[in-house]
Each structure stands twice: as structure tokens, then as C-alpha cells.
PDB file of C-alpha atoms in Angstrom:
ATOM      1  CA  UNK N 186       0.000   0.000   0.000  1.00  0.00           C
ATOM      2  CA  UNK N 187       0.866   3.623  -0.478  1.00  0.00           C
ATOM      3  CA  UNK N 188       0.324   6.448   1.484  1.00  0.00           C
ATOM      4  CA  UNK N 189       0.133   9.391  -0.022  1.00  0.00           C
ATOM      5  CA  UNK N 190       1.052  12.683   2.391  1.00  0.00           C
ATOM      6  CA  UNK N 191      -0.328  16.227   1.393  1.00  0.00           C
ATOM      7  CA  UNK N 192       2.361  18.625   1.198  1.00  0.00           C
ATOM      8  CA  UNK N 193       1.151  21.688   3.663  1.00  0.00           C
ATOM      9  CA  UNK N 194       1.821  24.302   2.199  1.00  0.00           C
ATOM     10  CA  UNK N 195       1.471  27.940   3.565  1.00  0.00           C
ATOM     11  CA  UNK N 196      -0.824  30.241   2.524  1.00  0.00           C
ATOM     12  CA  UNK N 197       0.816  34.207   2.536  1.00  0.00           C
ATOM     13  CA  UNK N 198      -1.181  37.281   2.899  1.00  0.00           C
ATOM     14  CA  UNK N 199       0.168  40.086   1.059  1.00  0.00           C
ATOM     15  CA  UNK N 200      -1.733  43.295   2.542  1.00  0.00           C
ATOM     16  CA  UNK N 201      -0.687  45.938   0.012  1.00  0.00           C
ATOM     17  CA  UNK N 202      -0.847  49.984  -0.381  1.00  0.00           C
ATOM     18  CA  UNK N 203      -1.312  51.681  -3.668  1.00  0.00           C
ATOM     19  CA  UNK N 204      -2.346  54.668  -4.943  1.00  0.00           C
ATOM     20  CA  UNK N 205      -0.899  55.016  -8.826  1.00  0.00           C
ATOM     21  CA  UNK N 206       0.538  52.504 -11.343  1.00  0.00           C
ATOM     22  CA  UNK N 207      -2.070  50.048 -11.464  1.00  0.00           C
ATOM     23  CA  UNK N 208      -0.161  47.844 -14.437  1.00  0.00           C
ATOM     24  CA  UNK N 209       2.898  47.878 -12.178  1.00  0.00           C
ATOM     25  CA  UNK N 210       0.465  46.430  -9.248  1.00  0.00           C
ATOM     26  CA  UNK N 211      -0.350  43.822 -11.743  1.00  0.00           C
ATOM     27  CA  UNK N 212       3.230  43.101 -12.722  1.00  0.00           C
ATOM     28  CA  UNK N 213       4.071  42.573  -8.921  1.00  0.00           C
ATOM     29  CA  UNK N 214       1.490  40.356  -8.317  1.00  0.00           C
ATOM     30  CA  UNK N 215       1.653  37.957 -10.963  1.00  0.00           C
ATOM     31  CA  UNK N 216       5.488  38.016  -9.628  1.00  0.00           C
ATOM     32  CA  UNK N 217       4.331  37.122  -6.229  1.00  0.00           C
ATOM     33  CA  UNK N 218       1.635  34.825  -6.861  1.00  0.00           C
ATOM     34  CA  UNK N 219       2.644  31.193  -6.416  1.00  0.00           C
ATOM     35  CA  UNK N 220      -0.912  29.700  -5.770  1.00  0.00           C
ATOM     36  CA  UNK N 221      -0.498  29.879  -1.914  1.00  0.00           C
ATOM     37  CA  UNK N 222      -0.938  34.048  -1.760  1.00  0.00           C
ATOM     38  CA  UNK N 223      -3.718  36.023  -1.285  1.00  0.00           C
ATOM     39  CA  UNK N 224      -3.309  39.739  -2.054  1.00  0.00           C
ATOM     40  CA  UNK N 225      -5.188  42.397  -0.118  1.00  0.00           C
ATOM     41  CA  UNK N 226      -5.522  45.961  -1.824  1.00  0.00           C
ATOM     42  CA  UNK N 227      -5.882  48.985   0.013  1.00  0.00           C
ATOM     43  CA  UNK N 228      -6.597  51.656  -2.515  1.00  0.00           C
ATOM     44  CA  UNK N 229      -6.077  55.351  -1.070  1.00  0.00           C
ATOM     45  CA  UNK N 230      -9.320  57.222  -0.985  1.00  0.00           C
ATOM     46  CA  UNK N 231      -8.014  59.857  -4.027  1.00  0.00           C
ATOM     47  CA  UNK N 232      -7.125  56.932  -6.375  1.00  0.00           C
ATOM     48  CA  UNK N 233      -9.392  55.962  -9.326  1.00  0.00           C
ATOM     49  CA  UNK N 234     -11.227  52.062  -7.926  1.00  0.00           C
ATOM     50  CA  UNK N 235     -12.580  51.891 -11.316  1.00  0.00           C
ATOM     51  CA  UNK N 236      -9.347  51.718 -12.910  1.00  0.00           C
ATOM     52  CA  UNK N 237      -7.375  49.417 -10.694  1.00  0.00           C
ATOM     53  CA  UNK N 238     -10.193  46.878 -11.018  1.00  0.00           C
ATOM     54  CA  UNK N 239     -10.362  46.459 -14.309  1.00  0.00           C
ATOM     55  CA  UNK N 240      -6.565  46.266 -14.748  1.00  0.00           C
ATOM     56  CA  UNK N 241      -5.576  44.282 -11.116  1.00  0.00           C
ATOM     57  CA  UNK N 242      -7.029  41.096 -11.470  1.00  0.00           C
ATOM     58  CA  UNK N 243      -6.738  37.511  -9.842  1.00  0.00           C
ATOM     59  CA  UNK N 244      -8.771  34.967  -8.012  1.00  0.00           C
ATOM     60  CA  UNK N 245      -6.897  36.034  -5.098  1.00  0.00           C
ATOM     61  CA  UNK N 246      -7.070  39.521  -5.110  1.00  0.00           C
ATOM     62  CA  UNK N 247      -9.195  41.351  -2.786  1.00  0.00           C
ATOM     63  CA  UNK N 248      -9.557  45.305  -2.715  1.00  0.00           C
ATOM     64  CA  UNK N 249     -10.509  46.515   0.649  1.00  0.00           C
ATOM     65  CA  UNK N 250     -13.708  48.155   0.708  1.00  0.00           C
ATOM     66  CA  UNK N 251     -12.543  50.862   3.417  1.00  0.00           C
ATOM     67  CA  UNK N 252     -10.618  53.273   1.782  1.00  0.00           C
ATOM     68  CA  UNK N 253      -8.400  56.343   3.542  1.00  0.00           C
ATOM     69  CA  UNK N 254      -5.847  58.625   2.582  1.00  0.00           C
ATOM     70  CA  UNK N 255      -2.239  56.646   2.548  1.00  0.00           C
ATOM     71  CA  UNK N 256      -0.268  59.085   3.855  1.00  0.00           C
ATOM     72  CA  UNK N 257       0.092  59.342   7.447  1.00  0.00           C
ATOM     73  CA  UNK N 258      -0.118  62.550   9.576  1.00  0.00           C
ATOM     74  CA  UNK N 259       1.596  64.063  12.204  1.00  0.00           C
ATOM     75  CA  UNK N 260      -0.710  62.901  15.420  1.00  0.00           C
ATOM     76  CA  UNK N 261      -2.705  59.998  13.637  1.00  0.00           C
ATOM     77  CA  UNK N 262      -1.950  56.464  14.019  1.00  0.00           C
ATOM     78  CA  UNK N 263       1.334  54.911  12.381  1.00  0.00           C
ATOM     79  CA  UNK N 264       0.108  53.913   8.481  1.00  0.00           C
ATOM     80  CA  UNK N 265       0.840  50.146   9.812  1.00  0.00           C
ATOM     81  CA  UNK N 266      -2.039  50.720  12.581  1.00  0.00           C
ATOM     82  CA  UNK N 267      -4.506  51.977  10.215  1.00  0.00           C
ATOM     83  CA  UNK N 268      -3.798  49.098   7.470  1.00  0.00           C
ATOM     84  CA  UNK N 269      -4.308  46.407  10.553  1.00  0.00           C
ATOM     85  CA  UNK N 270      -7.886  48.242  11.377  1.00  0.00           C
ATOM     86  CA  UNK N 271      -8.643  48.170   8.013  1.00  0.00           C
ATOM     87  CA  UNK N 272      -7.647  44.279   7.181  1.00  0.00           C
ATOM     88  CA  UNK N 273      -9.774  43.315  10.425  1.00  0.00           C
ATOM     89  CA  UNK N 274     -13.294  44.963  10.123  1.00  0.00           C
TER      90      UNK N 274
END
């Protein structure tokens, strides 16, 4: 008899900030993807959504429906705060 093990494999998360060059976007993930990423877009607030989706596409690519302003401000939580509270509600 054979036994036959599944390879685990892990799954990545990419969490990812853009707000221009959506054909470089594309570019960088088809680099990325291996079959075990998903890709999570945060779009700032003054980019175009219509544009990145129809150029940035993938089964695993997700655009985050809360969109704010990338840059971060002097008294406002670190960008890195912000893209965790964003990822998790």
C-alpha cells in the first residue's frame, strides 16, 4: 500500500498599499503569486477604484472596501495601525 502525504503548504497574505501605477500592481502580483498568496488591496481614498479593477485582477485579489488617505499625519496612528484596522473589520 501507499500512502500518499499532502504537502502543507502555507498560505501568505500580502496586505498591500497603492495609490498610482495600477499595471505595475499587476506586474508585482503575478510576480508574487505562487498559488499559496492572497493579495489584499488597500486603494487610497483619491485613487481611481474603477481603474485598478479592471486592470488588477486575480482569483486572489481582494480590494478593501474601506478606503483612507495613505499618507500618514503628524498625530494619527502609524500607516501600519490603520492598514491592521482596516484588514480586520
Amino acid at each position: 500500500n501507499f500512502v500518499f502525504w499532502k504537502i502543507l503548504t502555507m498560505i501568505k497574505n500580502y496586505i498591500i498599499l497603492a495609490h498610482k501605477a495600477p499595471e505595475q500592481l499587476q506586474r508585482m502580483i503575478t510576480q508574487l503569486d505562487d498559488e499559496d498568496a492572497m493579495f489584499f488591496i488597500h486603494l487610497d481614498a483619491k485613487a481611481d477604484l474603477t481603474t485598478f479593477v479592471q486592470v488588477v485582477k486575480g482569483q486572489r485579489v481582494q480590494f478593501i472596501s474601506q478606503r483612507e488617505h495613505c499618507l500618514p499625519c503628524e498625530g494619527n496612528p502609524s500607516l501600519l495601525t490603520r492598514c491592521r484596522s482596516l484588514c480586520s473589520g
